Short mmCIF file of C-alpha atoms in Angstrom, two decimals:
data_model
loop_
_atom_site.label_atom_id
_atom_site.label_comp_id
_atom_site.label_asym_id
_atom_site.label_seq_id
_atom_site.Cartn_x
_atom_site.Cartn_y
_atom_site.Cartn_z
CA UNK A 28 -11.79 -30.08 -9.84
CA UNK A 29 -13.54 -27.08 -8.34
CA UNK A 30 -16.89 -27.46 -6.64
CA UNK A 31 -17.89 -24.84 -7.71
CA UNK A 32 -19.08 -23.96 -11.20
CA UNK A 33 -18.54 -20.42 -13.22
CA UNK A 34 -18.27 -19.48 -16.45
CA UNK A 35 -14.87 -19.33 -17.92
CA UNK A 36 -14.91 -15.81 -19.14
CA UNK A 37 -17.11 -12.73 -18.89
CA UNK A 38 -16.75 -9.41 -21.12
CA UNK A 39 -17.69 -5.77 -20.97
CA UNK A 40 -17.50 -2.11 -22.07
CA UNK A 41 -16.48 0.24 -19.54
CA UNK A 42 -19.16 1.41 -18.03
CA UNK A 43 -21.59 -1.38 -18.70
CA UNK A 44 -22.58 -4.04 -15.85
CA UNK A 45 -21.35 -7.52 -15.99
CA UNK A 46 -22.85 -10.68 -14.05
CA UNK A 47 -20.91 -13.64 -12.89
CA UNK A 48 -22.84 -16.68 -11.48
CA UNK A 49 -21.37 -19.08 -9.32
CA UNK A 50 -23.49 -22.87 -8.84
CA UNK A 51 -22.94 -24.96 -5.75
CA UNK A 52 -25.17 -27.40 -4.30
CA UNK A 53 -27.68 -28.05 -1.55
CA UNK A 54 -24.32 -28.39 0.80
CA UNK A 55 -22.76 -25.19 0.41
CA UNK A 56 -24.32 -22.19 -1.49
CA UNK A 57 -27.83 -23.30 -1.21
CA UNK A 58 -27.45 -24.04 2.72
CA UNK A 59 -25.79 -21.50 4.22
CA UNK A 60 -24.97 -17.34 3.30
CA UNK A 61 -21.33 -17.80 3.52
CA UNK A 62 -20.58 -17.00 0.27
CA UNK A 63 -17.76 -14.76 -0.76
CA UNK A 64 -16.14 -13.20 -3.89
CA UNK A 65 -12.27 -12.58 -4.57
CA UNK A 66 -10.85 -10.59 -7.38
CA UNK A 67 -7.69 -11.75 -8.48
CA UNK A 68 -4.93 -9.79 -10.52
CA UNK A 69 -2.62 -12.40 -11.88
CA UNK A 70 0.99 -11.89 -9.96
CA UNK A 71 -1.04 -10.16 -6.95
CA UNK A 72 -2.75 -10.96 -4.03
CA UNK A 73 -6.25 -12.08 -4.24
CA UNK A 74 -8.42 -9.43 -2.89
CA UNK A 75 -11.50 -9.74 -0.87
CA UNK A 76 -14.96 -7.77 -2.88
CA UNK A 77 -17.80 -9.50 -1.15
CA UNK A 78 -18.48 -11.74 1.84
CA UNK A 79 -21.58 -13.12 3.65
CA UNK A 80 -23.51 -13.22 0.07
CA UNK A 81 -24.00 -9.54 0.08
CA UNK A 82 -21.47 -7.35 2.12
CA UNK A 83 -18.79 -5.47 1.23
CA UNK A 84 -15.21 -5.08 2.93
CA UNK A 85 -14.36 -1.49 3.84
CA UNK A 86 -12.70 0.23 0.98
CA UNK A 87 -14.62 -1.97 -1.67
CA UNK A 88 -16.63 0.58 -3.78
CA UNK A 89 -20.23 -0.28 -4.33
CA UNK A 90 -19.92 -1.06 -7.85
CA UNK A 91 -19.70 -4.49 -6.70
CA UNK A 92 -22.75 -6.19 -5.19
CA UNK A 93 -23.29 -10.06 -4.43
CA UNK A 94 -26.71 -11.85 -4.15
CA UNK A 95 -27.93 -15.44 -3.95
CA UNK A 96 -30.83 -17.68 -5.21
CA UNK A 97 -31.14 -21.31 -4.31
CA UNK A 98 -27.80 -22.96 -5.19
CA UNK A 99 -26.63 -19.99 -7.30
CA UNK A 100 -24.66 -17.14 -6.08
CA UNK A 101 -24.03 -13.85 -8.35
CA UNK A 102 -21.56 -11.07 -8.50
CA UNK A 103 -22.38 -7.95 -10.12
CA UNK A 104 -19.85 -5.23 -11.21
CA UNK A 105 -21.53 -2.15 -12.42
CA UNK A 106 -19.63 0.73 -14.20
CA UNK A 107 -16.99 -1.46 -15.31
CA UNK A 108 -13.59 0.14 -15.23
CA UNK A 109 -10.32 -1.10 -16.92
CA UNK A 110 -9.07 -2.07 -13.31
CA UNK A 111 -11.77 -4.55 -12.96
CA UNK A 112 -10.01 -6.91 -15.64
CA UNK A 113 -9.19 -9.48 -13.61
CA UNK A 114 -9.94 -13.37 -12.63
CA UNK A 115 -12.79 -13.63 -10.15
CA UNK A 116 -13.57 -16.46 -7.98
CA UNK A 117 -16.58 -17.51 -5.76
CA UNK A 118 -15.83 -19.11 -2.60
CA UNK A 119 -18.52 -20.73 -0.04
CA UNK A 120 -18.64 -22.88 3.24
CA UNK A 121 -19.57 -26.46 2.77
CA UNK A 122 -20.75 -29.20 5.16
CA UNK A 123 -18.87 -31.72 3.23
CA UNK A 124 -15.44 -32.48 4.45
CA UNK A 125 -14.33 -29.70 1.81
CA UNK A 126 -15.00 -27.27 4.53
CA UNK A 127 -14.40 -24.08 1.91
CA UNK A 128 -14.94 -24.61 -1.99
CA UNK A 129 -13.96 -22.45 -4.78
CA UNK A 130 -14.84 -21.89 -8.16
CA UNK A 131 -12.73 -22.39 -10.96
CA UNK A 132 -12.86 -18.63 -11.95
CA UNK A 133 -13.88 -16.32 -14.40
CA UNK A 134 -11.70 -14.03 -16.44
CA UNK A 135 -13.06 -10.52 -16.92
CA UNK A 136 -12.11 -8.69 -20.03
CA UNK A 137 -12.95 -4.94 -20.15
CA UNK A 138 -13.40 -4.17 -23.78
CA UNK B 17 -0.40 -1.58 7.09
CA UNK B 18 -1.69 -4.98 7.23
CA UNK B 19 0.81 -7.33 5.76
CA UNK B 20 0.75 -11.16 4.80
CA UNK B 21 4.52 -12.53 3.51
CA UNK B 22 4.92 -16.15 2.49
CA UNK B 23 8.74 -17.97 2.21
CA UNK B 24 9.49 -21.31 1.94
CA UNK B 25 8.68 -22.42 -1.40
CA UNK B 26 10.96 -24.00 -3.94
CA UNK B 27 11.54 -27.26 -6.02
CA UNK B 28 11.22 -30.67 -4.13
CA UNK B 29 11.31 -34.27 -5.43
CA UNK B 30 8.27 -36.11 -4.73
CA UNK B 31 8.39 -37.87 -1.35
CA UNK B 32 10.41 -35.13 0.24
CA UNK B 33 9.34 -32.65 2.73
CA UNK B 34 9.23 -28.52 2.62
CA UNK B 35 7.80 -26.23 5.54
CA UNK B 36 6.48 -22.97 4.55
CA UNK B 37 6.13 -20.07 6.74
CA UNK B 38 4.09 -16.83 6.59
CA UNK B 39 4.86 -13.63 8.49
CA UNK B 40 2.17 -11.37 9.27
CA UNK B 41 2.31 -7.54 10.42
CA UNK B 42 -0.58 -4.59 11.08
CA UNK B 43 -3.18 -6.56 12.63
CA UNK B 44 -3.08 -8.61 16.09
CA UNK B 45 -2.37 -11.92 14.54
CA UNK B 46 -3.22 -13.65 17.83
CA UNK B 47 -6.89 -12.92 17.50
CA UNK B 48 -7.44 -14.36 13.93
CA UNK B 49 -7.90 -18.01 12.29
CA UNK B 50 -5.73 -18.23 9.41
CA UNK B 51 -5.56 -20.28 6.64
CA UNK B 52 -3.59 -22.19 3.64
CA UNK B 53 -5.17 -21.67 -0.03
CA UNK B 54 -3.28 -23.27 -3.25
CA UNK B 55 -3.34 -22.43 -6.96
CA UNK B 56 -2.01 -25.33 -8.92
CA UNK B 57 -1.15 -24.40 -12.81
CA UNK B 58 -3.94 -23.57 -14.63
CA UNK B 59 -6.49 -24.41 -11.86
CA UNK B 60 -8.76 -22.69 -9.68
CA UNK B 61 -7.85 -22.09 -5.70
CA UNK B 62 -8.08 -24.83 -3.40
CA UNK B 63 -8.57 -24.66 0.26
CA UNK B 64 -5.71 -26.39 2.11
CA UNK B 65 -5.91 -25.83 5.76
CA UNK B 66 -7.19 -23.46 8.33
CA UNK B 67 -6.27 -22.69 12.19
CA UNK B 68 -8.11 -21.20 14.57
CA UNK B 69 -6.82 -18.29 16.57
CA UNK B 70 -5.99 -20.41 19.80
CA UNK B 71 -5.13 -23.11 17.67
CA UNK B 72 -8.11 -25.18 19.10
CA UNK B 73 -9.38 -26.38 15.93
CA UNK B 74 -7.54 -27.38 13.11
CA UNK B 75 -9.02 -28.88 9.57
CA UNK B 76 -7.38 -30.20 6.56
CA UNK B 77 -8.64 -30.73 2.80
CA UNK B 78 -9.07 -34.38 2.29
CA UNK B 79 -6.00 -34.23 -0.32
CA UNK B 80 -3.48 -32.95 2.13
CA UNK B 81 -5.04 -34.72 5.45
CA UNK B 82 -2.04 -36.92 6.71
CA UNK B 83 0.60 -35.48 4.81
CA UNK B 84 0.58 -31.99 6.05
CA UNK B 85 0.61 -30.00 9.31
CA UNK B 86 -0.55 -26.54 10.05
CA UNK B 87 0.46 -24.36 13.09
CA UNK B 88 1.12 -21.10 14.22
CA UNK B 89 3.33 -19.13 17.14
CA UNK B 90 1.19 -16.28 17.98
CA UNK B 91 4.47 -14.73 19.56
CA UNK B 92 6.21 -14.74 16.59
CA UNK B 93 3.33 -13.55 14.36
CA UNK B 94 3.85 -16.39 12.46
CA UNK B 95 1.82 -19.37 10.88
CA UNK B 96 3.39 -22.50 8.99
CA UNK B 97 2.68 -25.43 7.02
CA UNK B 98 4.77 -28.43 7.21
CA UNK B 99 4.09 -30.37 4.04
CA UNK B 100 5.35 -34.01 4.12
CA UNK B 101 5.33 -36.88 1.53
CA UNK B 102 5.10 -34.45 -1.31
CA UNK B 103 3.33 -35.24 -4.76
CA UNK B 104 3.82 -33.89 -8.16
CA UNK B 105 -0.23 -33.14 -7.63
CA UNK B 106 0.99 -30.63 -4.77
CA UNK B 107 2.52 -28.56 -7.42
CA UNK B 108 1.19 -24.65 -6.67
CA UNK B 109 1.56 -21.19 -5.47
CA UNK B 110 0.44 -21.50 -1.69
CA UNK B 111 -1.28 -18.23 -0.19
CA UNK B 112 -1.15 -17.68 3.79
CA UNK B 113 -4.60 -16.20 4.29
CA UNK B 114 -6.26 -13.95 7.49
CA UNK B 115 -9.86 -14.86 8.48
CA UNK B 116 -12.12 -11.99 8.45
CA UNK B 117 -13.66 -12.46 11.76
CA UNK B 118 -12.08 -11.60 15.03
CA UNK B 119 -11.96 -14.28 17.49
CA UNK B 120 -13.90 -16.63 15.29
CA UNK B 121 -14.48 -19.84 15.87
CA UNK B 122 -14.19 -22.15 12.71
CA UNK B 123 -16.19 -23.53 10.95
CA UNK B 124 -17.39 -21.91 9.41
CA UNK B 125 -15.48 -18.97 7.83
CA UNK B 126 -17.33 -16.01 6.68
CA UNK B 127 -14.26 -15.01 4.31
CA UNK B 128 -10.79 -14.91 3.88
CA UNK B 129 -9.80 -10.91 3.54
CA UNK B 130 -6.55 -10.47 3.49
CA UNK B 131 -4.04 -13.06 1.32
CA UNK B 132 -0.45 -12.73 0.74
CA UNK B 133 1.63 -12.79 -2.47
CA UNK B 134 2.17 -16.66 -2.51
CA UNK B 135 5.14 -18.86 -2.29
CA UNK B 136 5.37 -21.56 -5.36
CA UNK B 137 6.01 -25.00 -4.96
CA UNK B 138 7.26 -27.24 -7.35
CA UNK B 139 7.23 -31.13 -6.76
CA UNK B 140 9.15 -32.99 -9.54
CA UNK B 141 12.01 -35.19 -9.83
#
């Protein structure tokens, strides 16, 4: 069982905004700002889209934004596009023996 | 172009061993920590192991500690995962992943920024 809790699915129409939440504990999301988000099209390599809670790697459009409040991190996708239909995973550094914890994943569907 | 290519997966019986390899190109391999992450069928991602750029620090998930060994050969731009005493629950797609921080000392990792397409390991009799 993954340590971070994400909704199983989120959907939206093209152009809309959606938000995916990721809830952890005071040992991971709540304590450190090492939260990252990954987009995974099945059968392909996962892609990093957000790191250190809010930062975007070079080449990732600013439609993707991250935030954190307490033990919960969030990923917002604005101007939803067909290519955004994928699985999204959050991850965080943890002070437990499981150094890096992941969420179970959220399937984003573009209606 | 940055590339990460895993190999070595396959079908193996419980209790046997398997060695995964990962060959990288397009970036200075010897300047970055590396990770192995896996995804069991129908499950989420699970961190397996990490190794710093000079192999000075190695970490394992509790689920594989004592059975798996991570290593790297910077001269060959290659990362390895020796998996012994394999169990059915080790069945997964295994991803080789580059750390985002140049000369970063782990832990913590800020993020894992380049992933391979994975190699499938199936442990079954």
